Amino acid sequence: MSLATITGAQALGDLRGCKLLFSGFHAPELGRIEEFRNAILTLGDDGTILSVEHDGDPEGAIPLPEGWVLIPGLVDLHVHAPQYAQLGTALDVPLEDWLQTYTFPLEARFADLDYAAEVYSALIDDMLALGTTTALHFATIHVPATQKLAEICLAKGQRALVGKVAMDDPAQCPPDYRDSTAQDAVEGTRAVIDHINGLPDNNGMVFPVITPRFVPSCTDACLEGLGKLATESGAHIQSHISESDWQHGYVKDRCGCSDAQAFERFGLLRDNAVFAHGTHLSDSDLDLMAQNGAAVAHCPLSNVYFSGAVFPLRKALERGLDVGFGSDVSGGPTASMWETARMGISASRIRESGVEAAQPVERRGSGDKHIDFREAFYIATRGGGAALGLPVGAFVQGMKFDAIAINTLEPAGTVRIWPEGKTEASNDLLLEKLLYTVSKPNIAGVWTDGMNRLQKKTGITAVYKASMTASISGIQF
């Protein structure tokens, strides 16, 4: 291939209908990593993966530049999109104070559509630049701003699930930031569902989500109405579940049962429902969620600040519960799924071994086996896709080509491959290094539906052209 023949698609911008020669990794199932070395991936015209061949014919394929490693795009199962404006602040107060003093007043500002568009645009740009190709978003109570978030996600190319927050209980919601009635909460949600489903050129890119904030913020009438709307519309569902001592206890006092049982009672514990946190879920709650097909957004960073406990991840996985990671912007202080996954590994080790050295070793921790980097990689990619019921998170025929190219040779990045590392027999070590050391400068390309969504596209073209003469795909071991 001569440089003169390079088109926009061949410069790695639009890969739809193309063949790609690449090296990389994916985790099609929990605990199993599959490595690709100079493999061939063929895309359909709509960005769907038609085939992946370890020993395919490279004729006519576009090679990734030297040093680039391809992995599936990251999936974030819990984002409070408006809270990006307060990321990294007010993390030293209890959850109920954080909501009433800081978060609800901030979210009330999203009645201003210009302000909403500014914050949401910055968030989606930054998430894509970090490799988050799919996200489950809480918006605010405002229908126009929620619709704007969906439109921004579609325009920028993030696969997204967007929900208008429903919160109508005057006992827990401020008078200037709540739905006026249960009917308003339900009808506002319906309006957002209709709007998103009717967006032009929205071919499986943006989905509506029924979003009761959590049980304490919603009246029974609101929750019942949303449960009926879920049955009517088939839309996804998201909420918080058993996040803290306060929330967990509040629901027990009010409803006479656990969070999970309450959501089941209102018809909201079901397939395509994702519930964040779950640190206080009992074994029977986990069983109930698994039986109903619900999933968990594990938010290890924000759990440190607001939950007072570590999510029983191993117990959830052993029950067959779908689990993905959530950044929980801004309860978590970063939008990076890389940092979230790293904390997910650390939290599981803390839960296993405990924290108090004065206790005997056998009583110090829970004993739940920690996750390793292989499992964390799955949870951050295909685990999140499975939780949402979407065909993303792995390089498998029929799935969408949502992917990240990591440039391991980027001088401004934080990945360093030393010469002796290239002689390792197992490239699991390379994947482990990437999971722990990648930073934003290392993200060289981000695709959804086969189209590059990274803002530094001109840089991609330049890097591609400069590396063409090498004819090397990925790192050679």
Short mmCIF file of C-alpha atoms in Angstrom, two decimals:
data_model
loop_
_atom_site.label_atom_id
_atom_site.label_comp_id
_atom_site.label_asym_id
_atom_site.label_seq_id
_atom_site.Cartn_x
_atom_site.Cartn_y
_atom_site.Cartn_z
CA MET A 1 0.00 0.00 0.00
CA SER A 2 1.49 3.36 -0.98
CA LEU A 3 1.01 6.52 1.01
CA ALA A 4 -0.74 8.02 -2.00
CA THR A 5 -3.58 5.54 -1.59
CA ILE A 6 -4.33 6.43 2.02
CA THR A 7 -7.92 7.63 2.33
CA GLY A 8 -9.77 8.93 5.37
CA ALA A 9 -10.82 5.38 6.25
CA GLN A 10 -7.31 4.03 5.76
CA ALA A 11 -5.98 6.70 8.12
CA LEU A 12 -7.93 4.86 10.84
CA GLY A 13 -10.77 7.36 10.97
CA ASP A 14 -13.65 5.37 9.51
CA LEU A 15 -13.05 1.62 9.51
CA ARG A 16 -16.53 0.56 8.44
CA GLY A 17 -16.37 -1.94 5.61
CA CYS A 18 -12.62 -2.42 6.11
CA LYS A 19 -10.20 -5.14 7.19
CA LEU A 20 -7.86 -4.37 10.08
CA LEU A 21 -4.52 -6.02 10.82
CA PHE A 22 -3.96 -5.73 14.55
CA SER A 23 -2.51 -7.10 17.76
CA GLY A 24 -4.37 -6.87 21.03
CA PHE A 25 -6.51 -8.53 23.67
CA HIS A 26 -10.09 -9.12 24.73
CA ALA A 27 -11.88 -11.04 27.49
CA PRO A 28 -14.92 -12.76 25.96
CA GLU A 29 -15.77 -14.35 29.30
CA LEU A 30 -14.84 -13.86 32.93
CA GLY A 31 -11.25 -14.86 33.65
CA ARG A 32 -10.31 -15.79 30.06
CA ILE A 33 -8.02 -13.53 28.07
CA GLU A 34 -7.57 -14.07 24.36
CA GLU A 35 -4.54 -12.52 22.71
CA PHE A 36 -4.35 -11.51 19.06
CA ARG A 37 -1.06 -11.26 17.17
CA ASN A 38 -1.31 -9.86 13.65
CA ALA A 39 -4.93 -10.98 13.46
CA ILE A 40 -7.47 -9.86 10.87
CA LEU A 41 -10.72 -8.21 11.89
CA THR A 42 -13.32 -7.49 9.21
CA LEU A 43 -16.05 -4.88 9.71
CA GLY A 44 -19.40 -4.53 8.02
CA ASP A 45 -20.62 -1.25 6.60
CA ASP A 46 -22.51 -0.55 9.83
CA GLY A 47 -19.51 -1.12 12.10
CA THR A 48 -20.50 -4.64 13.12
CA ILE A 49 -17.71 -7.21 13.38
CA LEU A 50 -18.10 -9.74 10.57
CA SER A 51 -15.14 -11.95 11.46
CA VAL A 52 -11.96 -12.16 13.54
CA GLU A 53 -9.22 -14.50 12.27
CA HIS A 54 -5.94 -15.25 13.99
CA ASP A 55 -4.41 -16.37 10.68
CA GLY A 56 -6.50 -14.39 8.21
CA ASP A 57 -5.49 -13.11 4.81
CA PRO A 58 -3.76 -9.72 5.29
CA GLU A 59 -4.26 -8.71 1.65
CA GLY A 60 -5.92 -5.29 1.59
CA ALA A 61 -5.96 -4.98 5.39
CA ILE A 62 -5.13 -1.71 7.14
CA PRO A 63 -2.35 -2.29 9.69
CA LEU A 64 -2.28 -0.59 13.04
CA PRO A 65 0.89 1.45 13.57
CA GLU A 66 3.90 0.07 15.40
CA GLY A 67 3.41 -0.14 19.14
CA TRP A 68 -0.38 0.08 19.07
CA VAL A 69 -2.44 -2.47 21.01
CA LEU A 70 -6.18 -2.87 20.36
CA ILE A 71 -8.66 -3.66 23.14
CA PRO A 72 -12.47 -3.34 23.39
CA GLY A 73 -13.86 0.00 24.50
CA LEU A 74 -14.45 0.53 28.21
CA VAL A 75 -17.98 0.51 29.66
CA ASP A 76 -18.97 2.81 32.53
CA LEU A 77 -22.16 1.64 34.24
CA HIS A 78 -22.69 4.60 36.57
CA VAL A 79 -22.21 8.25 35.65
CA HIS A 80 -23.95 11.29 37.12
CA ALA A 81 -23.36 13.46 34.07
CA PRO A 82 -24.28 16.85 35.62
CA GLN A 83 -21.98 16.23 38.56
CA TYR A 84 -18.94 16.49 36.30
CA ALA A 85 -19.07 20.19 37.19
CA GLN A 86 -18.15 19.36 40.81
CA LEU A 87 -15.73 16.47 40.16
CA GLY A 88 -13.20 16.15 42.95
CA THR A 89 -14.99 18.33 45.50
CA ALA A 90 -17.07 17.87 48.67
CA LEU A 91 -15.96 14.29 49.23
CA ASP A 92 -15.44 14.64 52.97
CA VAL A 93 -19.07 14.73 54.13
CA PRO A 94 -21.71 11.99 54.60
CA LEU A 95 -23.80 10.99 51.59
CA GLU A 96 -27.03 12.67 52.73
CA ASP A 97 -25.18 15.95 53.44
CA TRP A 98 -23.32 15.74 50.13
CA LEU A 99 -26.62 15.41 48.29
CA GLN A 100 -28.52 18.18 50.07
CA THR A 101 -25.73 20.74 50.41
CA TYR A 102 -23.79 20.34 47.18
CA THR A 103 -25.27 17.98 44.63
CA PHE A 104 -28.95 18.90 44.46
CA PRO A 105 -28.19 22.65 44.15
CA LEU A 106 -25.71 21.91 41.35
CA GLU A 107 -28.14 19.69 39.47
CA ALA A 108 -30.85 22.35 39.77
CA ARG A 109 -28.68 24.60 37.58
CA PHE A 110 -29.32 22.31 34.62
CA ALA A 111 -32.60 24.07 34.03
CA ASP A 112 -30.23 26.36 32.09
CA LEU A 113 -29.86 24.53 28.78
CA ASP A 114 -26.71 26.42 27.76
CA TYR A 115 -25.00 25.47 31.02
CA ALA A 116 -26.11 21.87 30.61
CA ALA A 117 -24.74 21.69 27.06
CA GLU A 118 -21.38 23.10 28.17
CA VAL A 119 -20.91 20.60 31.00
CA TYR A 120 -22.24 17.63 29.07
CA SER A 121 -20.07 18.36 26.02
CA ALA A 122 -16.92 18.53 28.15
CA LEU A 123 -17.83 15.30 29.95
CA ILE A 124 -18.43 13.26 26.80
CA ASP A 125 -15.27 14.57 25.12
CA ASP A 126 -13.21 13.68 28.20
CA MET A 127 -14.77 10.24 28.60
CA LEU A 128 -14.11 9.34 24.97
CA ALA A 129 -10.53 10.60 25.26
CA LEU A 130 -10.08 8.14 28.16
CA GLY A 131 -11.49 5.24 26.14
CA THR A 132 -15.01 5.03 27.58
CA THR A 133 -17.09 4.07 24.57
CA THR A 134 -20.29 3.12 26.42
CA ALA A 135 -21.80 4.85 29.44
CA LEU A 136 -24.94 4.68 31.56
CA HIS A 137 -25.86 8.25 32.47
CA PHE A 138 -28.02 9.80 35.15
CA ALA A 139 -29.05 13.27 33.97
CA THR A 140 -31.28 15.59 36.08
CA ILE A 141 -35.01 16.10 36.58
CA HIS A 142 -35.08 18.46 33.59
CA VAL A 143 -36.54 16.97 30.41
CA PRO A 144 -34.91 19.43 27.93
CA ALA A 145 -31.44 19.05 29.46
CA THR A 146 -31.76 15.26 29.52
CA GLN A 147 -32.74 15.29 25.87
CA LYS A 148 -29.75 17.53 25.17
CA LEU A 149 -27.40 15.02 26.83
CA ALA A 150 -28.74 12.26 24.58
CA GLU A 151 -28.24 14.45 21.52
CA ILE A 152 -24.66 15.28 22.54
CA CYS A 153 -23.82 11.61 23.06
CA LEU A 154 -25.21 10.77 19.63
CA ALA A 155 -23.38 13.63 17.92
CA LYS A 156 -20.04 12.80 19.54
CA GLY A 157 -20.39 9.06 19.12
CA GLN A 158 -20.49 7.72 22.65
CA ARG A 159 -22.78 4.72 22.96
CA ALA A 160 -24.94 5.89 25.82
CA LEU A 161 -27.97 5.15 27.93
CA VAL A 162 -29.50 8.37 29.24
CA GLY A 163 -32.15 8.80 31.90
CA LYS A 164 -34.16 11.69 33.31
CA VAL A 165 -33.87 11.46 37.08
CA ALA A 166 -37.20 10.87 38.85
CA MET A 167 -37.42 12.24 42.41
CA ASP A 168 -40.70 13.51 43.82
CA ASP A 169 -40.74 12.80 47.57
CA PRO A 170 -40.88 16.12 49.45
CA ALA A 171 -39.55 14.42 52.58
CA GLN A 172 -36.15 13.87 50.95
CA CYS A 173 -36.01 16.24 47.95
CA PRO A 174 -35.58 20.03 48.15
CA PRO A 175 -38.58 22.12 47.10
CA ASP A 176 -36.68 23.77 44.24
CA TYR A 177 -35.30 20.50 42.85
CA ARG A 178 -37.88 17.75 42.55
CA ASP A 179 -40.68 16.55 40.31
CA SER A 180 -43.87 18.29 41.44
CA THR A 181 -45.89 15.06 41.39
CA ALA A 182 -45.42 11.37 40.75
CA GLN A 183 -47.30 11.79 37.48
CA ASP A 184 -44.89 14.54 36.38
CA ALA A 185 -41.94 12.25 37.11
CA VAL A 186 -43.42 9.43 35.04
CA GLU A 187 -44.61 11.60 32.16
CA GLY A 188 -41.27 13.41 32.01
CA THR A 189 -39.56 10.05 31.78
CA ARG A 190 -41.94 9.01 29.03
CA ALA A 191 -41.16 12.21 27.10
CA VAL A 192 -37.44 11.45 27.23
CA ILE A 193 -38.01 7.86 26.10
CA ASP A 194 -40.04 9.05 23.12
CA HIS A 195 -37.47 11.72 22.25
CA ILE A 196 -34.49 9.37 22.30
CA ASN A 197 -36.30 6.66 20.38
CA GLY A 198 -37.19 9.25 17.74
CA LEU A 199 -33.72 10.78 17.27
CA PRO A 200 -32.67 10.72 13.59
CA ASP A 201 -29.79 8.36 12.73
CA ASN A 202 -29.94 6.78 16.17
CA ASN A 203 -29.24 3.21 15.15
CA GLY A 204 -28.52 1.56 18.47
CA MET A 205 -26.21 4.32 19.68
CA VAL A 206 -28.31 6.04 22.39
CA PHE A 207 -30.97 4.41 24.57
CA PRO A 208 -33.46 5.78 27.12
CA VAL A 209 -33.31 4.68 30.75
CA ILE A 210 -35.98 4.78 33.45
CA THR A 211 -34.16 6.41 36.37
CA PRO A 212 -35.65 6.58 39.86
CA ARG A 213 -32.82 8.25 41.76
CA PHE A 214 -33.21 5.84 44.64
CA VAL A 215 -36.04 4.68 46.85
CA PRO A 216 -35.64 7.49 49.45
CA SER A 217 -36.19 10.20 46.82
CA CYS A 218 -39.32 8.66 45.25
CA THR A 219 -42.85 8.17 46.53
CA ASP A 220 -44.50 4.79 46.18
CA ALA A 221 -46.74 6.25 43.46
CA CYS A 222 -43.70 7.35 41.48
CA LEU A 223 -42.00 3.97 41.77
CA GLU A 224 -45.19 2.13 40.83
CA GLY A 225 -45.67 4.39 37.80
CA LEU A 226 -42.10 3.86 36.65
CA GLY A 227 -42.47 0.10 37.05
CA LYS A 228 -45.53 0.16 34.80
CA LEU A 229 -43.69 2.35 32.29
CA ALA A 230 -40.82 -0.14 32.24
CA THR A 231 -43.25 -2.91 31.34
CA GLU A 232 -44.88 -0.79 28.63
CA SER A 233 -41.72 0.59 27.06
CA GLY A 234 -39.15 -2.16 27.58
CA ALA A 235 -36.62 0.57 28.44
CA HIS A 236 -33.55 -0.03 30.55
CA ILE A 237 -33.68 0.83 34.26
CA GLN A 238 -31.05 2.28 36.59
CA SER A 239 -30.95 3.32 40.21
CA HIS A 240 -28.92 3.07 43.43
CA ILE A 241 -29.25 0.11 45.73
CA SER A 242 -28.13 -0.47 49.34
CA GLU A 243 -25.36 2.10 49.00
CA SER A 244 -24.83 3.21 52.59
CA ASP A 245 -25.96 2.55 56.14
CA TRP A 246 -28.26 5.55 55.91
CA GLN A 247 -29.91 4.57 52.61
CA HIS A 248 -30.12 0.89 53.49
CA GLY A 249 -31.69 1.66 56.86
CA TYR A 250 -34.05 4.28 55.47
CA VAL A 251 -35.57 1.84 52.99
CA LYS A 252 -35.98 -0.85 55.66
CA ASP A 253 -37.76 1.59 57.95
CA ARG A 254 -40.03 2.95 55.24
CA CYS A 255 -40.76 -0.17 53.20
CA GLY A 256 -40.26 -2.91 55.76
CA CYS A 257 -37.87 -4.74 53.42
CA SER A 258 -34.52 -4.41 51.70
CA ASP A 259 -33.81 -2.21 48.70
CA ALA A 260 -33.76 -5.22 46.36
CA GLN A 261 -37.12 -6.44 47.66
CA ALA A 262 -38.60 -2.96 47.31
CA PHE A 263 -37.47 -2.63 43.68
CA GLU A 264 -38.94 -6.06 42.95
CA ARG A 265 -42.23 -5.02 44.55
CA PHE A 266 -42.43 -1.99 42.25
CA GLY A 267 -41.60 -3.98 39.11
CA LEU A 268 -38.16 -2.47 38.66
CA LEU A 269 -35.91 -5.44 39.47
CA ARG A 270 -35.66 -7.11 36.07
CA ASP A 271 -33.61 -7.73 32.94
CA ASN A 272 -31.73 -4.68 31.63
CA ALA A 273 -31.85 -3.08 35.07
CA VAL A 274 -28.55 -1.89 36.55
CA PHE A 275 -28.23 -0.89 40.20
CA ALA A 276 -25.22 0.98 41.52
CA HIS A 277 -23.13 0.21 44.62
CA GLY A 278 -24.82 -2.65 46.49
CA THR A 279 -22.27 -2.63 49.30
CA HIS A 280 -24.95 -3.51 51.87
CA LEU A 281 -26.71 -6.21 49.83
CA SER A 282 -27.27 -9.45 51.76
CA ASP A 283 -26.70 -12.88 50.26
CA SER A 284 -30.45 -13.23 49.76
CA ASP A 285 -30.55 -9.83 48.03
CA LEU A 286 -27.82 -10.96 45.63
CA ASP A 287 -29.77 -14.14 44.94
CA LEU A 288 -32.93 -12.13 44.30
CA MET A 289 -31.14 -9.85 41.84
CA ALA A 290 -29.64 -12.80 39.99
CA GLN A 291 -33.03 -14.52 39.78
CA ASN A 292 -34.58 -11.39 38.28
CA GLY A 293 -31.79 -10.78 35.76
CA ALA A 294 -30.68 -7.47 37.27
CA ALA A 295 -27.05 -6.29 37.22
CA VAL A 296 -24.72 -4.31 39.49
CA ALA A 297 -22.59 -1.27 38.73
CA HIS A 298 -19.62 -1.76 41.06
CA CYS A 299 -18.25 1.67 42.04
CA PRO A 300 -15.12 0.93 44.08
CA LEU A 301 -13.85 4.51 44.21
CA SER A 302 -17.02 6.23 45.38
CA ASN A 303 -17.74 3.37 47.78
CA VAL A 304 -14.62 4.42 49.68
CA TYR A 305 -16.08 7.88 50.24
CA PHE A 306 -19.77 7.22 50.84
CA SER A 307 -20.60 3.55 51.39
CA GLY A 308 -18.68 2.56 54.48
CA ALA A 309 -18.22 -0.96 53.10
CA VAL A 310 -16.70 -2.92 50.21
CA PHE A 311 -19.00 -4.49 47.63
CA PRO A 312 -19.02 -8.34 47.86
CA LEU A 313 -17.83 -8.71 44.28
CA ARG A 314 -16.78 -12.33 44.43
CA LYS A 315 -20.12 -13.36 45.93
CA ALA A 316 -21.94 -11.55 43.13
CA LEU A 317 -19.84 -13.16 40.42
CA GLU A 318 -20.25 -16.62 41.93
CA ARG A 319 -24.04 -16.18 41.73
CA GLY A 320 -23.83 -15.42 38.02
CA LEU A 321 -24.76 -11.77 38.52
CA ASP A 322 -23.67 -9.48 35.69
CA VAL A 323 -21.30 -6.87 37.11
CA GLY A 324 -19.58 -3.93 35.46
CA PHE A 325 -17.57 -1.03 36.83
CA GLY A 326 -18.96 2.45 37.44
CA SER A 327 -16.93 5.62 37.90
CA ASP A 328 -19.84 7.25 39.75
CA VAL A 329 -18.88 10.76 38.70
CA SER A 330 -18.78 12.71 40.99
CA GLY A 331 -19.14 10.49 44.03
CA GLY A 332 -16.00 9.01 42.54
CA PRO A 333 -13.28 11.63 41.94
CA THR A 334 -12.43 10.61 38.37
CA ALA A 335 -14.11 9.78 35.06
CA SER A 336 -11.36 7.29 34.25
CA MET A 337 -12.38 3.66 34.00
CA TRP A 338 -8.68 2.77 34.19
CA GLU A 339 -8.48 4.19 37.71
CA THR A 340 -11.84 2.63 38.57
CA ALA A 341 -10.68 -0.84 37.48
CA ARG A 342 -7.44 -0.48 39.42
CA MET A 343 -9.39 0.43 42.55
CA GLY A 344 -11.71 -2.52 41.87
CA ILE A 345 -8.74 -4.87 42.16
CA SER A 346 -7.47 -3.11 45.29
CA ALA A 347 -10.89 -3.12 46.97
CA SER A 348 -11.28 -6.86 46.38
CA ARG A 349 -7.91 -7.51 48.01
CA ILE A 350 -8.84 -5.33 50.98
CA ARG A 351 -12.12 -7.20 51.38
CA GLU A 352 -10.33 -10.55 51.21
CA SER A 353 -7.52 -9.80 53.65
CA GLY A 354 -9.03 -7.11 55.91
CA VAL A 355 -7.56 -3.93 57.32
CA GLU A 356 -6.99 -4.31 61.06
CA ALA A 357 -3.59 -5.87 61.82
CA ALA A 358 -4.53 -6.40 65.48
CA GLN A 359 -7.05 -9.02 64.43
CA PRO A 360 -5.92 -12.62 63.88
CA VAL A 361 -5.26 -13.30 60.21
CA GLU A 362 -8.09 -15.82 59.98
CA ARG A 363 -10.61 -13.22 61.21
CA ARG A 364 -9.16 -10.11 59.60
CA GLY A 365 -10.94 -10.23 56.23
CA SER A 366 -14.00 -11.72 54.57
CA GLY A 367 -12.08 -14.50 52.90
CA ASP A 368 -13.74 -13.72 49.56
CA LYS A 369 -11.19 -14.39 46.83
CA HIS A 370 -9.93 -11.18 45.25
CA ILE A 371 -10.16 -10.49 41.52
CA ASP A 372 -7.06 -10.25 39.39
CA PHE A 373 -6.30 -8.02 36.40
CA ARG A 374 -7.83 -10.55 33.98
CA GLU A 375 -11.19 -10.43 35.75
CA ALA A 376 -11.00 -6.66 36.14
CA PHE A 377 -10.38 -6.31 32.40
CA TYR A 378 -13.47 -8.39 31.68
CA ILE A 379 -15.61 -6.41 34.13
CA ALA A 380 -14.48 -3.12 32.56
CA THR A 381 -15.32 -4.30 29.02
CA ARG A 382 -17.56 -7.26 28.27
CA GLY A 383 -18.93 -7.41 31.82
CA GLY A 384 -20.42 -3.97 31.42
CA GLY A 385 -21.75 -4.80 27.97
CA ALA A 386 -23.42 -7.96 29.27
CA ALA A 387 -24.97 -6.04 32.17
CA LEU A 388 -26.60 -3.70 29.64
CA GLY A 389 -27.60 -6.48 27.25
CA LEU A 390 -25.62 -4.77 24.48
CA PRO A 391 -23.34 -6.38 21.86
CA VAL A 392 -20.19 -4.58 22.99
CA GLY A 393 -17.06 -5.33 24.99
CA ALA A 394 -15.40 -8.09 22.94
CA PHE A 395 -14.06 -8.76 19.45
CA VAL A 396 -16.66 -11.34 18.51
CA GLN A 397 -18.63 -11.83 15.31
CA GLY A 398 -21.89 -9.91 15.50
CA MET A 399 -20.70 -7.44 18.11
CA LYS A 400 -20.13 -3.76 17.47
CA PHE A 401 -16.60 -2.55 16.79
CA ASP A 402 -16.24 -0.34 19.85
CA ALA A 403 -12.51 -0.30 20.50
CA ILE A 404 -9.48 1.54 21.85
CA ALA A 405 -6.00 1.69 20.36
CA ILE A 406 -3.28 2.12 22.99
CA ASN A 407 0.00 3.61 21.79
CA THR A 408 2.62 2.03 24.02
CA LEU A 409 5.34 4.14 22.43
CA GLU A 410 3.79 7.55 23.17
CA PRO A 411 6.49 9.61 24.95
CA ALA A 412 3.90 11.71 26.81
CA GLY A 413 2.16 8.59 28.09
CA THR A 414 2.88 6.49 31.15
CA VAL A 415 3.35 3.04 29.57
CA ARG A 416 6.98 1.94 29.40
CA ILE A 417 7.93 -1.29 27.63
CA TRP A 418 11.56 -2.13 28.39
CA PRO A 419 13.54 -4.35 25.98
CA GLU A 420 13.58 -7.29 28.38
CA GLY A 421 9.78 -7.16 28.53
CA LYS A 422 9.56 -8.10 24.88
CA THR A 423 10.97 -11.55 25.57
CA GLU A 424 8.23 -12.60 27.98
CA ALA A 425 6.53 -15.84 26.93
CA SER A 426 3.12 -14.73 28.15
CA ASN A 427 1.62 -11.49 26.94
CA ASP A 428 -0.75 -11.50 29.91
CA LEU A 429 2.03 -9.44 31.47
CA LEU A 430 1.63 -6.82 28.76
CA LEU A 431 -2.11 -6.59 29.37
CA GLU A 432 -1.48 -6.28 33.11
CA LYS A 433 1.01 -3.48 32.48
CA LEU A 434 -1.49 -1.67 30.28
CA LEU A 435 -4.31 -1.96 32.82
CA TYR A 436 -2.13 -0.48 35.53
CA THR A 437 -0.17 2.19 33.64
CA VAL A 438 -2.22 3.57 30.71
CA SER A 439 -3.07 7.27 30.86
CA LYS A 440 -4.88 9.63 28.48
CA PRO A 441 -1.88 10.37 26.22
CA ASN A 442 -1.59 6.64 25.47
CA ILE A 443 -5.12 6.54 24.00
CA ALA A 444 -4.42 6.87 20.27
CA GLY A 445 -7.77 5.89 18.80
CA VAL A 446 -11.33 5.38 20.03
CA TRP A 447 -14.00 3.84 17.80
CA THR A 448 -17.70 3.17 18.15
CA ASP A 449 -19.53 1.47 15.28
CA GLY A 450 -16.17 1.47 13.47
CA MET A 451 -15.88 5.27 13.42
CA ASN A 452 -13.07 7.08 15.19
CA ARG A 453 -14.46 9.42 17.86
CA LEU A 454 -11.23 10.82 19.27
CA GLN A 455 -10.83 14.56 18.88
CA LYS A 456 -7.15 14.31 17.92
CA LYS A 457 -7.94 12.67 14.58
CA THR A 458 -5.31 14.64 12.67
CA GLY A 459 -2.73 13.24 15.03
CA ILE A 460 -3.90 9.73 14.27
CA THR A 461 -3.46 10.32 10.54
CA ALA A 462 0.04 11.71 11.04
CA VAL A 463 1.12 8.82 13.26
CA TYR A 464 -0.36 6.35 10.81
CA LYS A 465 1.49 7.80 7.83
CA ALA A 466 4.77 7.97 9.72
CA SER A 467 4.55 4.31 10.64
CA MET A 468 3.43 2.92 7.28
CA THR A 469 6.90 2.04 6.09
CA ALA A 470 7.43 -0.17 9.12
CA SER A 471 4.43 -2.37 8.20
CA ILE A 472 4.25 -3.55 11.79
CA SER A 473 1.04 -4.24 13.69
CA GLY A 474 1.27 -3.95 17.46
CA ILE A 475 4.23 -4.94 19.59
CA GLN A 476 6.25 -7.91 18.39
CA PHE A 477 7.28 -10.45 21.04
#
